[in-house]
Short mmCIF file of N, CA and C in Angstrom, two decimals:
data_model
loop_
_atom_site.label_atom_id
_atom_site.label_comp_id
_atom_site.label_asym_id
_atom_site.label_seq_id
_atom_site.Cartn_x
_atom_site.Cartn_y
_atom_site.Cartn_z
N UNK A 452 49.14 -43.40 69.59
CA UNK A 452 48.71 -44.73 69.97
C UNK A 452 48.45 -45.56 68.71
N UNK A 453 48.55 -46.87 68.89
CA UNK A 453 48.35 -47.76 67.75
C UNK A 453 47.64 -49.02 68.21
N UNK A 454 46.73 -49.50 67.35
CA UNK A 454 46.09 -50.78 67.63
C UNK A 454 47.08 -51.89 67.29
N UNK A 455 47.12 -52.88 68.17
CA UNK A 455 48.04 -53.99 68.01
C UNK A 455 47.28 -55.24 67.60
N UNK A 456 47.91 -56.13 66.82
CA UNK A 456 47.24 -57.38 66.48
C UNK A 456 47.16 -58.29 67.71
N UNK A 457 45.99 -58.91 67.89
CA UNK A 457 45.78 -59.82 69.02
C UNK A 457 46.02 -61.25 68.54
N UNK A 458 46.88 -61.96 69.24
CA UNK A 458 47.20 -63.35 68.93
C UNK A 458 46.00 -64.21 69.30
N UNK A 459 45.65 -65.16 68.42
CA UNK A 459 44.51 -66.03 68.68
C UNK A 459 44.94 -67.46 68.97
N UNK A 460 44.20 -68.08 69.88
CA UNK A 460 44.37 -69.49 70.21
C UNK A 460 44.20 -70.32 68.93
N UNK A 461 45.00 -71.33 68.66
CA UNK A 461 46.00 -71.97 69.51
C UNK A 461 47.44 -71.52 69.24
N UNK A 462 47.66 -70.30 68.82
CA UNK A 462 49.00 -69.80 68.53
C UNK A 462 49.93 -70.11 69.71
N UNK A 463 51.08 -70.75 69.44
CA UNK A 463 51.99 -71.13 70.54
C UNK A 463 52.57 -69.95 71.31
N UNK A 464 52.55 -68.75 70.75
CA UNK A 464 53.06 -67.59 71.49
C UNK A 464 52.22 -67.30 72.73
N UNK A 465 50.97 -67.76 72.74
CA UNK A 465 50.13 -67.57 73.92
C UNK A 465 50.62 -68.41 75.10
N UNK A 466 51.53 -69.35 74.83
CA UNK A 466 52.07 -70.21 75.89
C UNK A 466 53.36 -69.66 76.49
N UNK A 467 53.82 -68.52 76.00
CA UNK A 467 55.04 -67.91 76.50
C UNK A 467 54.81 -67.35 77.90
N UNK A 468 55.70 -67.69 78.82
CA UNK A 468 55.62 -67.14 80.17
C UNK A 468 56.28 -65.75 80.15
N UNK A 469 55.54 -64.75 80.57
CA UNK A 469 56.02 -63.36 80.52
C UNK A 469 57.12 -63.12 81.55
N UNK A 470 58.05 -62.26 81.19
CA UNK A 470 59.15 -61.90 82.08
C UNK A 470 58.77 -60.64 82.87
N UNK A 471 59.30 -60.49 84.07
CA UNK A 471 59.01 -59.28 84.85
C UNK A 471 59.46 -58.01 84.12
N UNK A 472 58.71 -56.95 84.30
CA UNK A 472 59.08 -55.64 83.77
C UNK A 472 60.24 -55.14 84.61
N UNK A 473 61.33 -54.78 83.94
CA UNK A 473 62.52 -54.30 84.65
C UNK A 473 62.44 -52.82 84.98
N UNK A 474 61.80 -52.06 84.05
CA UNK A 474 61.83 -50.60 84.18
C UNK A 474 60.53 -50.02 83.62
N UNK A 475 59.92 -49.13 84.37
CA UNK A 475 58.75 -48.42 83.88
C UNK A 475 59.25 -47.13 83.23
N UNK A 476 59.15 -47.09 81.90
CA UNK A 476 59.68 -45.95 81.16
C UNK A 476 58.70 -45.54 80.06
N UNK A 477 59.12 -44.61 79.23
CA UNK A 477 58.24 -44.10 78.17
C UNK A 477 57.83 -45.21 77.20
N UNK A 478 58.72 -46.15 76.89
CA UNK A 478 58.40 -47.23 75.96
C UNK A 478 57.31 -48.13 76.56
N UNK A 479 57.40 -48.41 77.85
CA UNK A 479 56.39 -49.24 78.49
C UNK A 479 55.05 -48.51 78.53
N UNK A 480 55.07 -47.21 78.84
CA UNK A 480 53.82 -46.45 78.87
C UNK A 480 53.20 -46.37 77.47
N UNK A 481 54.01 -46.34 76.42
CA UNK A 481 53.51 -46.37 75.05
C UNK A 481 52.80 -47.71 74.79
N UNK A 482 53.43 -48.81 75.26
CA UNK A 482 52.81 -50.13 75.12
C UNK A 482 51.49 -50.17 75.89
N UNK A 483 51.46 -49.60 77.08
CA UNK A 483 50.22 -49.55 77.87
C UNK A 483 49.13 -48.83 77.08
N UNK A 484 49.45 -47.66 76.54
CA UNK A 484 48.47 -46.89 75.76
C UNK A 484 47.99 -47.67 74.54
N UNK A 485 48.92 -48.33 73.84
CA UNK A 485 48.54 -49.13 72.67
C UNK A 485 47.66 -50.30 73.07
N UNK A 486 47.98 -50.92 74.20
CA UNK A 486 47.15 -52.04 74.67
C UNK A 486 45.75 -51.58 75.05
N UNK A 487 45.65 -50.43 75.69
CA UNK A 487 44.32 -49.90 76.04
C UNK A 487 43.52 -49.61 74.78
N UNK A 488 44.13 -48.98 73.80
CA UNK A 488 43.42 -48.70 72.54
C UNK A 488 42.97 -49.99 71.88
N UNK A 489 43.85 -50.99 71.88
CA UNK A 489 43.53 -52.29 71.28
C UNK A 489 42.37 -52.95 72.02
N UNK A 490 42.42 -52.93 73.34
CA UNK A 490 41.37 -53.54 74.16
C UNK A 490 40.01 -52.87 73.92
N UNK A 491 40.00 -51.54 73.94
CA UNK A 491 38.74 -50.81 73.74
C UNK A 491 38.19 -51.05 72.33
N UNK A 492 39.08 -51.10 71.34
CA UNK A 492 38.65 -51.28 69.96
C UNK A 492 38.10 -52.68 69.71
N UNK A 493 38.58 -53.68 70.46
CA UNK A 493 38.27 -55.08 70.16
C UNK A 493 36.78 -55.46 70.15
N UNK A 494 35.90 -55.09 70.99
CA UNK A 494 36.04 -54.49 72.30
C UNK A 494 36.19 -55.57 73.37
N UNK A 495 36.96 -55.24 74.41
CA UNK A 495 37.15 -56.17 75.51
C UNK A 495 37.24 -55.42 76.82
N UNK A 496 37.38 -56.18 77.91
CA UNK A 496 37.50 -55.56 79.24
C UNK A 496 38.86 -55.83 79.86
N UNK A 497 39.68 -56.63 79.20
CA UNK A 497 41.01 -56.92 79.72
C UNK A 497 41.92 -57.38 78.59
N UNK A 498 43.22 -57.12 78.76
CA UNK A 498 44.20 -57.53 77.76
C UNK A 498 45.55 -57.67 78.44
N UNK A 499 46.18 -58.81 78.23
CA UNK A 499 47.52 -59.06 78.75
C UNK A 499 48.53 -58.83 77.64
N UNK A 500 49.73 -58.39 78.01
CA UNK A 500 50.77 -58.12 77.02
C UNK A 500 51.06 -59.34 76.15
N UNK A 501 50.97 -60.54 76.73
CA UNK A 501 51.19 -61.77 75.97
C UNK A 501 50.29 -61.83 74.74
N UNK A 502 49.07 -61.35 74.86
CA UNK A 502 48.11 -61.42 73.77
C UNK A 502 48.48 -60.54 72.58
N UNK A 503 49.36 -59.58 72.79
CA UNK A 503 49.81 -58.71 71.70
C UNK A 503 51.29 -58.95 71.41
N UNK A 504 51.77 -60.14 71.79
CA UNK A 504 53.13 -60.59 71.49
C UNK A 504 54.21 -59.75 72.16
N UNK A 505 53.89 -59.22 73.35
CA UNK A 505 54.88 -58.51 74.17
C UNK A 505 54.95 -59.32 75.47
N UNK A 506 56.01 -60.05 75.67
CA UNK A 506 56.04 -61.05 76.74
C UNK A 506 56.65 -60.52 78.03
N UNK A 507 55.98 -59.47 78.55
CA UNK A 507 56.33 -58.87 79.84
C UNK A 507 55.10 -58.93 80.74
N UNK A 508 55.33 -58.88 82.04
CA UNK A 508 54.24 -59.01 83.02
C UNK A 508 53.48 -57.67 83.14
N UNK A 509 52.54 -57.50 82.22
CA UNK A 509 51.76 -56.28 82.11
C UNK A 509 50.35 -56.65 81.66
N UNK A 510 49.36 -56.06 82.31
CA UNK A 510 47.99 -56.23 81.84
C UNK A 510 47.23 -54.94 82.06
N UNK A 511 46.21 -54.76 81.23
CA UNK A 511 45.33 -53.59 81.35
C UNK A 511 43.90 -54.11 81.39
N UNK A 512 43.04 -53.35 82.05
CA UNK A 512 41.63 -53.72 82.05
C UNK A 512 40.77 -52.52 82.37
N UNK A 513 39.50 -52.66 82.03
CA UNK A 513 38.52 -51.62 82.32
C UNK A 513 37.15 -52.30 82.31
N UNK A 514 36.59 -52.51 83.49
CA UNK A 514 35.30 -53.18 83.57
C UNK A 514 34.15 -52.19 83.71
N UNK A 515 34.44 -50.89 83.60
CA UNK A 515 33.39 -49.88 83.75
C UNK A 515 32.44 -49.90 82.56
N UNK A 516 31.19 -49.54 82.81
CA UNK A 516 30.18 -49.49 81.74
C UNK A 516 30.57 -48.48 80.66
N UNK A 517 31.14 -47.35 81.06
CA UNK A 517 31.46 -46.27 80.11
C UNK A 517 32.84 -46.45 79.47
N UNK A 518 33.57 -47.48 79.89
CA UNK A 518 34.94 -47.71 79.39
C UNK A 518 35.82 -46.47 79.59
N UNK A 519 35.76 -45.93 80.80
CA UNK A 519 36.54 -44.73 81.10
C UNK A 519 37.31 -44.87 82.41
N UNK A 520 37.52 -46.11 82.87
CA UNK A 520 38.26 -46.33 84.11
C UNK A 520 39.37 -47.37 83.88
N UNK A 521 40.32 -47.04 83.02
CA UNK A 521 41.39 -48.01 82.73
C UNK A 521 42.25 -48.28 83.96
N UNK A 522 42.63 -49.53 84.11
CA UNK A 522 43.52 -49.92 85.20
C UNK A 522 44.73 -50.62 84.60
N UNK A 523 45.89 -50.38 85.19
CA UNK A 523 47.16 -50.94 84.71
C UNK A 523 47.80 -51.71 85.85
N UNK A 524 48.25 -52.92 85.54
CA UNK A 524 48.92 -53.78 86.52
C UNK A 524 50.24 -54.25 85.92
N UNK A 525 51.34 -53.76 86.48
CA UNK A 525 52.68 -54.15 86.05
C UNK A 525 53.23 -55.11 87.10
N UNK A 526 53.76 -56.24 86.64
CA UNK A 526 54.30 -57.29 87.53
C UNK A 526 53.27 -57.69 88.60
N UNK A 527 52.03 -57.97 88.20
CA UNK A 527 51.02 -58.31 89.19
C UNK A 527 51.28 -59.68 89.82
N UNK A 528 50.94 -59.78 91.09
CA UNK A 528 51.00 -61.07 91.77
C UNK A 528 49.85 -61.15 92.75
N UNK A 529 49.24 -62.32 92.82
CA UNK A 529 48.16 -62.54 93.77
C UNK A 529 48.81 -62.91 95.10
N UNK A 530 48.53 -62.11 96.13
CA UNK A 530 49.13 -62.37 97.44
C UNK A 530 48.18 -63.10 98.38
N UNK A 531 46.88 -63.09 98.05
CA UNK A 531 45.93 -63.92 98.79
C UNK A 531 44.71 -64.16 97.92
N UNK A 532 44.08 -65.31 98.14
CA UNK A 532 42.88 -65.69 97.39
C UNK A 532 42.02 -66.55 98.30
N UNK A 533 40.71 -66.32 98.22
CA UNK A 533 39.81 -67.15 99.02
C UNK A 533 38.47 -67.31 98.32
N UNK A 534 37.77 -68.37 98.71
CA UNK A 534 36.46 -68.64 98.15
C UNK A 534 36.56 -69.07 96.69
N UNK A 535 35.40 -69.26 96.09
CA UNK A 535 35.39 -69.59 94.66
C UNK A 535 34.10 -69.09 94.04
N UNK A 536 34.17 -68.89 92.76
CA UNK A 536 33.01 -68.48 91.97
C UNK A 536 33.16 -69.06 90.58
N UNK A 537 32.04 -69.27 89.94
CA UNK A 537 32.07 -69.73 88.55
C UNK A 537 31.53 -68.58 87.72
N UNK A 538 32.29 -68.23 86.71
CA UNK A 538 31.95 -67.07 85.88
C UNK A 538 32.07 -67.48 84.43
N UNK A 539 31.15 -67.03 83.60
CA UNK A 539 31.27 -67.32 82.17
C UNK A 539 32.27 -66.34 81.57
N UNK A 540 33.36 -66.90 81.04
CA UNK A 540 34.44 -66.08 80.52
C UNK A 540 34.52 -66.17 79.00
N UNK A 541 34.99 -65.10 78.42
CA UNK A 541 35.34 -65.04 77.02
C UNK A 541 36.74 -64.49 76.94
N UNK A 542 37.29 -64.40 75.74
CA UNK A 542 38.67 -63.94 75.61
C UNK A 542 38.89 -63.38 74.21
N UNK A 543 39.61 -62.27 74.14
CA UNK A 543 39.92 -61.68 72.84
C UNK A 543 40.78 -62.60 71.99
N UNK A 544 41.51 -63.53 72.62
CA UNK A 544 42.33 -64.49 71.89
C UNK A 544 41.56 -65.75 71.51
N UNK A 545 40.33 -65.85 71.99
CA UNK A 545 39.46 -66.98 71.65
C UNK A 545 38.10 -66.39 71.26
N UNK A 546 38.06 -65.66 70.13
CA UNK A 546 36.87 -64.90 69.78
C UNK A 546 35.63 -65.77 69.57
N UNK A 547 34.52 -65.30 70.15
CA UNK A 547 33.24 -65.96 69.93
C UNK A 547 32.98 -67.19 70.78
N UNK A 548 33.86 -67.49 71.72
CA UNK A 548 33.66 -68.67 72.56
C UNK A 548 33.63 -68.26 74.03
N UNK A 549 32.67 -68.83 74.76
CA UNK A 549 32.49 -68.52 76.18
C UNK A 549 32.33 -69.83 76.94
N UNK A 550 32.85 -69.86 78.16
CA UNK A 550 32.72 -71.06 78.98
C UNK A 550 32.79 -70.69 80.45
N UNK A 551 32.16 -71.53 81.28
CA UNK A 551 32.21 -71.33 82.73
C UNK A 551 33.58 -71.76 83.25
N UNK A 552 34.19 -70.88 84.06
CA UNK A 552 35.50 -71.16 84.65
C UNK A 552 35.40 -70.88 86.15
N UNK A 553 35.98 -71.77 86.94
CA UNK A 553 35.99 -71.59 88.40
C UNK A 553 37.24 -70.79 88.78
N UNK A 554 37.03 -69.73 89.54
CA UNK A 554 38.11 -68.84 89.99
C UNK A 554 37.93 -68.53 91.47
N UNK A 555 38.96 -67.98 92.08
CA UNK A 555 38.84 -67.48 93.44
C UNK A 555 37.85 -66.32 93.45
N UNK A 556 37.10 -66.18 94.52
CA UNK A 556 36.11 -65.12 94.63
C UNK A 556 36.70 -63.81 95.10
N UNK A 557 37.60 -63.88 96.09
CA UNK A 557 38.19 -62.67 96.68
C UNK A 557 39.70 -62.79 96.57
N UNK A 558 40.32 -61.80 95.92
CA UNK A 558 41.78 -61.83 95.76
C UNK A 558 42.39 -60.51 96.19
N UNK A 559 43.64 -60.58 96.59
CA UNK A 559 44.44 -59.38 96.81
C UNK A 559 45.61 -59.46 95.85
N UNK A 560 45.77 -58.41 95.07
CA UNK A 560 46.83 -58.34 94.06
C UNK A 560 47.79 -57.22 94.41
N UNK A 561 49.06 -57.49 94.27
CA UNK A 561 50.11 -56.48 94.45
C UNK A 561 50.72 -56.24 93.06
N UNK A 562 50.91 -54.96 92.71
CA UNK A 562 51.44 -54.63 91.38
C UNK A 562 52.02 -53.21 91.40
N UNK A 563 52.50 -52.80 90.24
CA UNK A 563 52.91 -51.42 90.01
C UNK A 563 51.91 -50.78 89.07
N UNK A 564 51.68 -49.47 89.21
CA UNK A 564 50.81 -48.76 88.28
C UNK A 564 51.63 -48.24 87.10
N UNK A 565 51.00 -47.48 86.21
CA UNK A 565 51.69 -47.02 84.99
C UNK A 565 52.87 -46.09 85.29
N UNK A 566 52.93 -45.56 86.51
CA UNK A 566 54.05 -44.70 86.89
C UNK A 566 55.10 -45.44 87.70
N UNK A 567 54.91 -46.75 87.88
CA UNK A 567 55.87 -47.55 88.62
C UNK A 567 55.66 -47.52 90.13
N UNK A 568 54.53 -46.98 90.57
CA UNK A 568 54.22 -46.92 92.00
C UNK A 568 53.55 -48.22 92.45
N UNK A 569 54.04 -48.79 93.54
CA UNK A 569 53.48 -50.03 94.06
C UNK A 569 52.10 -49.77 94.67
N UNK A 570 51.21 -50.74 94.50
CA UNK A 570 49.90 -50.67 95.15
C UNK A 570 49.39 -52.08 95.39
N UNK A 571 48.39 -52.16 96.25
CA UNK A 571 47.74 -53.43 96.54
C UNK A 571 46.25 -53.21 96.40
N UNK A 572 45.55 -54.20 95.84
CA UNK A 572 44.12 -54.09 95.61
C UNK A 572 43.45 -55.38 96.04
N UNK A 573 42.41 -55.27 96.88
CA UNK A 573 41.60 -56.42 97.24
C UNK A 573 40.26 -56.25 96.55
N UNK A 574 39.84 -57.30 95.82
CA UNK A 574 38.62 -57.19 95.02
C UNK A 574 37.95 -58.54 94.86
N UNK A 575 36.70 -58.48 94.40
CA UNK A 575 35.94 -59.70 94.14
C UNK A 575 35.13 -59.52 92.86
N UNK A 576 34.24 -60.47 92.57
CA UNK A 576 33.37 -60.35 91.42
C UNK A 576 34.11 -60.30 90.10
N UNK A 577 33.55 -59.51 89.17
CA UNK A 577 34.09 -59.43 87.81
C UNK A 577 35.55 -58.98 87.78
N UNK A 578 35.91 -58.01 88.60
CA UNK A 578 37.29 -57.53 88.59
C UNK A 578 38.25 -58.63 89.02
N UNK A 579 37.87 -59.41 90.03
CA UNK A 579 38.72 -60.53 90.47
C UNK A 579 38.87 -61.56 89.35
N UNK A 580 37.76 -61.87 88.68
CA UNK A 580 37.79 -62.84 87.57
C UNK A 580 38.70 -62.32 86.46
N UNK A 581 38.52 -61.06 86.09
CA UNK A 581 39.29 -60.47 85.00
C UNK A 581 40.79 -60.49 85.32
N UNK A 582 41.14 -60.11 86.53
CA UNK A 582 42.55 -60.12 86.92
C UNK A 582 43.14 -61.52 86.84
N UNK A 583 42.42 -62.51 87.35
CA UNK A 583 42.93 -63.88 87.31
C UNK A 583 43.06 -64.38 85.88
N UNK A 584 42.08 -64.04 85.04
CA UNK A 584 42.10 -64.43 83.63
C UNK A 584 43.33 -63.84 82.93
N UNK A 585 43.54 -62.54 83.10
CA UNK A 585 44.67 -61.89 82.42
C UNK A 585 46.01 -62.36 82.99
N UNK A 586 46.06 -62.61 84.30
CA UNK A 586 47.30 -63.11 84.89
C UNK A 586 47.62 -64.51 84.39
N UNK A 587 46.59 -65.30 84.09
CA UNK A 587 46.83 -66.61 83.46
C UNK A 587 47.60 -66.43 82.15
N UNK A 588 47.20 -65.44 81.34
CA UNK A 588 47.91 -65.18 80.08
C UNK A 588 49.40 -64.95 80.33
N UNK A 589 49.71 -64.21 81.39
CA UNK A 589 51.12 -63.92 81.70
C UNK A 589 51.89 -65.18 82.09
N UNK A 590 51.16 -66.20 82.52
CA UNK A 590 51.76 -67.49 82.89
C UNK A 590 51.71 -68.49 81.73
N UNK A 591 51.25 -68.03 80.56
CA UNK A 591 51.19 -68.92 79.40
C UNK A 591 49.95 -69.79 79.37
N UNK A 592 48.89 -69.38 80.09
CA UNK A 592 47.65 -70.15 80.11
C UNK A 592 46.54 -69.37 79.42
N UNK A 593 45.58 -70.13 78.87
CA UNK A 593 44.40 -69.56 78.23
C UNK A 593 43.18 -70.18 78.93
N UNK A 594 42.07 -69.46 79.00
CA UNK A 594 40.94 -69.97 79.77
C UNK A 594 40.43 -71.32 79.27
N UNK A 595 40.67 -71.65 78.01
CA UNK A 595 40.23 -72.96 77.51
C UNK A 595 41.02 -74.10 78.16
N UNK A 596 42.14 -73.79 78.80
CA UNK A 596 42.90 -74.83 79.52
C UNK A 596 42.09 -75.42 80.67
N UNK A 597 41.07 -74.70 81.13
CA UNK A 597 40.23 -75.18 82.21
C UNK A 597 39.13 -76.12 81.70
N UNK A 598 39.01 -76.25 80.39
CA UNK A 598 37.96 -77.07 79.80
C UNK A 598 38.40 -78.51 79.61
N UNK A 599 37.44 -79.38 79.40
CA UNK A 599 37.75 -80.78 79.12
C UNK A 599 38.46 -80.87 77.76
N UNK A 600 39.20 -81.97 77.53
CA UNK A 600 39.86 -82.14 76.23
C UNK A 600 38.89 -82.06 75.05
N UNK A 601 37.70 -82.60 75.21
CA UNK A 601 36.71 -82.57 74.13
C UNK A 601 36.29 -81.13 73.83
N UNK A 602 35.97 -80.37 74.88
CA UNK A 602 35.56 -78.97 74.66
C UNK A 602 36.70 -78.15 74.06
N UNK A 603 37.92 -78.42 74.50
CA UNK A 603 39.08 -77.70 73.96
C UNK A 603 39.23 -78.00 72.46
N UNK A 604 39.04 -79.26 72.08
CA UNK A 604 39.13 -79.64 70.66
C UNK A 604 38.03 -78.95 69.85
N UNK A 605 36.83 -78.81 70.43
CA UNK A 605 35.74 -78.12 69.74
C UNK A 605 36.08 -76.65 69.52
N UNK A 606 36.71 -76.03 70.50
CA UNK A 606 37.12 -74.62 70.36
C UNK A 606 38.12 -74.49 69.22
N UNK A 607 39.13 -75.36 69.19
CA UNK A 607 40.13 -75.32 68.10
C UNK A 607 39.45 -75.43 66.74
N UNK A 608 38.52 -76.37 66.64
CA UNK A 608 37.83 -76.61 65.37
C UNK A 608 36.99 -75.40 64.96
N UNK A 609 36.27 -74.82 65.93
CA UNK A 609 35.43 -73.66 65.65
C UNK A 609 36.28 -72.47 65.18
N UNK A 610 37.41 -72.22 65.87
CA UNK A 610 38.27 -71.09 65.49
C UNK A 610 38.91 -71.33 64.13
N UNK A 611 39.31 -72.56 63.85
CA UNK A 611 39.90 -72.87 62.54
C UNK A 611 38.87 -72.60 61.43
N UNK A 612 37.62 -72.98 61.68
CA UNK A 612 36.56 -72.75 60.71
C UNK A 612 36.33 -71.25 60.50
N UNK A 613 36.32 -70.47 61.61
CA UNK A 613 36.15 -69.02 61.51
C UNK A 613 37.27 -68.40 60.68
N UNK A 614 38.52 -68.84 60.92
CA UNK A 614 39.66 -68.29 60.17
C UNK A 614 39.54 -68.63 58.69
N UNK A 615 39.13 -69.85 58.38
CA UNK A 615 38.98 -70.28 56.98
C UNK A 615 37.91 -69.44 56.29
N UNK A 616 36.77 -69.23 56.95
CA UNK A 616 35.71 -68.40 56.37
C UNK A 616 36.19 -66.97 56.14
N UNK A 617 36.95 -66.42 57.09
CA UNK A 617 37.48 -65.07 56.95
C UNK A 617 38.45 -64.98 55.78
N UNK A 618 39.31 -66.00 55.65
CA UNK A 618 40.27 -66.02 54.53
C UNK A 618 39.54 -66.13 53.20
N UNK A 619 38.50 -66.97 53.14
CA UNK A 619 37.74 -67.14 51.90
C UNK A 619 37.03 -65.86 51.51
N UNK A 620 36.47 -65.14 52.49
CA UNK A 620 35.77 -63.90 52.16
C UNK A 620 36.74 -62.80 51.78
N UNK A 621 37.96 -62.82 52.35
CA UNK A 621 38.98 -61.86 51.95
C UNK A 621 39.46 -62.12 50.53
N UNK A 622 39.50 -63.37 50.13
CA UNK A 622 39.97 -63.74 48.79
C UNK A 622 38.91 -63.43 47.73
N UNK A 623 37.65 -63.38 48.15
CA UNK A 623 36.55 -63.17 47.19
C UNK A 623 36.44 -61.75 46.72
#
């Protein structure tokens, strides 16, 4: 397994719409394992392939306290959604920034697992939020897209400042 670099907002690669996975094979399972290692190391609770510059419809997540219940969703699609909830979200591609985002409360998702077996999952709460957040990445969206233009500009400025400080400390 290998840790992968996570693309950060506003990198234009985050706007790439992911293509469906054609085949579940050893290479895809290797990517799944690398994404899980990357997510756990970050640390995060979800990661879409788009965030690691692999533009296929794949996401991994683990919302368990012990980080020992990884879930894999290949070619996920929401087949039903109802209600709404507002949840404070963060993102590995937008480090250090959190904002309230309105999402569906109860969703049913259809996908393939890491072995290519079809399944359907109905869920709510944090898992529903996480799935919708990661599926947005697969559609070329980032959670800051739900913010006002002013807040989005502040996020860009804050991240640019963080990168500059990191570069300056690396040079020192």
